[in-house]
């Protein structure tokens, strides 16, 4: 029987690749690579003929699950819903465990990125907050309490 080997990455399509990359690098992710992709392979996989996209692959410092940021050169990107809330269908957030939740929230607030709600605590084990980052991307930051 076939099986999944590991969870490799999540892909996010963005308008301003440099700005969104800087946001995630500021959170602590590391750039693994940056390239353009076009041709038969990508046209086949995404079913968009004559497409060209620039991709930045980011990883957590421990080498875990990555974040692939894509920005289409062609065709033009199609706007999403930058104010989507947690109950809107589709991918809603990228989640990261952090060592100091308040420090991250404060730094992001100073950069103009606000909380979606507030900082909550789950069963005495986790403190967590949703931050709305660039282009409406929601980032869930969680700190282990105990």
Tab-separated table of C-alpha atoms in Angstrom:
chain	number	residue	atom	x	y	z
A	1	UNK	CA	0.000	0.000	0.000
A	2	UNK	CA	1.293	3.461	-0.840
A	3	UNK	CA	1.710	5.994	1.957
A	4	UNK	CA	2.672	9.573	2.608
A	5	UNK	CA	6.329	9.862	3.605
A	6	UNK	CA	6.346	13.366	5.151
A	7	UNK	CA	4.680	16.774	5.020
A	8	UNK	CA	7.075	18.851	2.897
A	9	UNK	CA	5.609	22.327	2.373
A	10	UNK	CA	2.610	24.610	2.002
A	11	UNK	CA	2.323	26.793	-1.099
A	12	UNK	CA	1.045	30.361	-0.938
A	13	UNK	CA	0.497	32.547	-4.019
A	14	UNK	CA	1.356	36.201	-3.365
A	15	UNK	CA	1.517	39.491	-5.276
A	16	UNK	CA	4.655	41.050	-3.739
A	17	UNK	CA	7.162	38.227	-3.364
A	18	UNK	CA	9.928	40.335	-1.807
A	19	UNK	CA	7.638	41.879	0.812
A	20	UNK	CA	6.052	38.578	1.872
A	21	UNK	CA	9.447	36.838	1.885
A	22	UNK	CA	10.823	39.540	4.199
A	23	UNK	CA	7.833	39.034	6.523
A	24	UNK	CA	8.506	35.298	6.892
A	25	UNK	CA	12.268	35.778	7.201
A	26	UNK	CA	11.486	38.261	9.977
A	27	UNK	CA	9.522	35.521	11.734
A	28	UNK	CA	12.618	33.322	11.621
A	29	UNK	CA	12.218	31.205	8.499
A	30	UNK	CA	15.275	30.742	6.305
A	31	UNK	CA	15.433	31.043	2.515
A	32	UNK	CA	16.216	27.671	0.990
A	33	UNK	CA	16.145	28.856	-2.604
A	34	UNK	CA	14.649	31.224	-5.163
A	35	UNK	CA	13.949	30.487	-8.826
A	36	UNK	CA	11.646	30.952	-11.806
A	37	UNK	CA	9.565	28.024	-13.039
A	38	UNK	CA	8.021	27.771	-16.516
A	39	UNK	CA	7.537	25.253	-19.289
A	40	UNK	CA	5.775	21.946	-19.810
A	41	UNK	CA	6.214	20.727	-16.234
A	42	UNK	CA	4.503	23.622	-14.497
A	43	UNK	CA	1.907	24.060	-17.261
A	44	UNK	CA	0.932	20.401	-16.792
A	45	UNK	CA	0.876	20.435	-12.985
A	46	UNK	CA	-1.124	23.655	-12.478
A	47	UNK	CA	-3.140	23.476	-15.736
A	48	UNK	CA	-2.331	27.066	-16.730
A	49	UNK	CA	-0.741	27.158	-20.209
A	50	UNK	CA	2.317	29.370	-20.776
A	51	UNK	CA	2.632	30.212	-17.081
A	52	UNK	CA	5.733	31.634	-15.429
A	53	UNK	CA	6.116	32.026	-11.700
A	54	UNK	CA	8.883	33.077	-9.357
A	55	UNK	CA	9.184	30.909	-6.269
A	56	UNK	CA	10.910	31.369	-2.916
A	57	UNK	CA	11.191	28.282	-0.708
A	58	UNK	CA	11.499	28.936	3.018
A	59	UNK	CA	12.082	26.458	5.855
A	60	UNK	CA	12.029	26.558	9.598
A	61	UNK	CA	15.496	26.533	11.220
A	62	UNK	CA	15.037	22.862	12.190
A	63	UNK	CA	14.609	21.930	8.510
A	64	UNK	CA	10.954	20.999	8.997
A	65	UNK	CA	7.941	21.810	6.879
A	66	UNK	CA	8.527	24.582	4.365
A	67	UNK	CA	6.597	27.510	2.960
A	68	UNK	CA	6.677	27.961	-0.820
A	69	UNK	CA	5.835	31.512	-1.882
A	70	UNK	CA	4.872	31.889	-5.547
A	71	UNK	CA	4.348	35.073	-7.522
A	72	UNK	CA	2.981	34.764	-11.044
A	73	UNK	CA	4.709	36.678	-13.811
A	74	UNK	CA	2.156	35.291	-16.271
A	75	UNK	CA	-0.712	35.073	-16.323
A	76	UNK	CA	-1.577	37.973	-14.046
A	77	UNK	CA	-2.488	36.934	-10.502
A	78	UNK	CA	-6.151	36.837	-9.509
A	79	UNK	CA	-7.031	38.670	-6.273
A	80	UNK	CA	-8.127	36.619	-3.274
A	81	UNK	CA	-9.903	37.760	-0.144
A	82	UNK	CA	-7.333	39.647	1.994
A	83	UNK	CA	-9.820	40.056	4.845
A	84	UNK	CA	-10.854	36.389	5.048
A	85	UNK	CA	-11.853	35.187	8.486
A	86	UNK	CA	-11.308	31.767	10.047
A	87	UNK	CA	-14.738	30.483	8.965
A	88	UNK	CA	-14.158	31.189	5.238
A	89	UNK	CA	-13.553	27.962	3.345
A	90	UNK	CA	-10.019	27.253	2.213
A	91	UNK	CA	-6.561	27.548	3.699
A	92	UNK	CA	-6.809	30.010	6.591
A	93	UNK	CA	-3.496	30.117	8.404
A	94	UNK	CA	0.110	29.023	8.591
A	95	UNK	CA	1.047	28.016	12.131
A	96	UNK	CA	4.380	28.261	13.889
A	97	UNK	CA	5.560	27.489	17.390
A	98	UNK	CA	7.533	30.425	18.800
A	99	UNK	CA	9.620	30.934	21.910
A	100	UNK	CA	8.208	34.338	22.931
A	101	UNK	CA	4.717	35.045	21.645
A	102	UNK	CA	4.447	38.556	23.055
A	103	UNK	CA	7.786	39.614	21.533
A	104	UNK	CA	6.670	38.393	18.106
A	105	UNK	CA	3.268	40.086	18.408
A	106	UNK	CA	4.884	43.359	19.532
A	107	UNK	CA	7.455	43.324	16.712
A	108	UNK	CA	4.830	42.552	14.090
A	109	UNK	CA	2.536	45.277	15.468
A	110	UNK	CA	5.406	47.766	15.136
A	111	UNK	CA	5.632	46.715	11.461
A	112	UNK	CA	1.903	47.341	10.979
A	113	UNK	CA	0.605	43.770	11.306
A	114	UNK	CA	-2.231	43.458	13.792
A	115	UNK	CA	-3.920	40.686	15.680
A	116	UNK	CA	-7.024	39.166	14.128
A	117	UNK	CA	-8.492	38.768	17.624
A	118	UNK	CA	-6.503	38.550	20.842
A	119	UNK	CA	-3.983	36.328	22.592
A	120	UNK	CA	-5.714	33.241	23.970
A	121	UNK	CA	-4.628	30.442	26.247
A	122	UNK	CA	-5.589	26.827	25.602
A	123	UNK	CA	-5.918	24.500	28.590
A	124	UNK	CA	-2.910	25.970	30.370
A	125	UNK	CA	-0.590	24.490	27.743
A	126	UNK	CA	-0.460	27.006	24.877
A	127	UNK	CA	-0.752	30.745	24.319
A	128	UNK	CA	-1.761	31.536	20.745
A	129	UNK	CA	-2.608	34.466	18.514
A	130	UNK	CA	-3.575	35.000	14.890
A	131	UNK	CA	-1.710	37.832	13.162
A	132	UNK	CA	-2.821	39.139	9.763
A	133	UNK	CA	0.352	39.498	7.743
A	134	UNK	CA	1.003	40.881	4.265
A	135	UNK	CA	-1.632	40.300	1.592
A	136	UNK	CA	-4.077	39.067	4.238
A	137	UNK	CA	-2.118	35.931	5.140
A	138	UNK	CA	-3.061	34.794	8.650
A	139	UNK	CA	-0.135	33.500	10.692
A	140	UNK	CA	-0.902	31.535	13.844
A	141	UNK	CA	1.813	31.912	16.466
A	142	UNK	CA	1.796	29.566	19.463
A	143	UNK	CA	3.982	29.467	22.560
A	144	UNK	CA	4.142	26.437	24.839
A	145	UNK	CA	3.254	27.596	28.367
A	146	UNK	CA	4.608	24.724	30.439
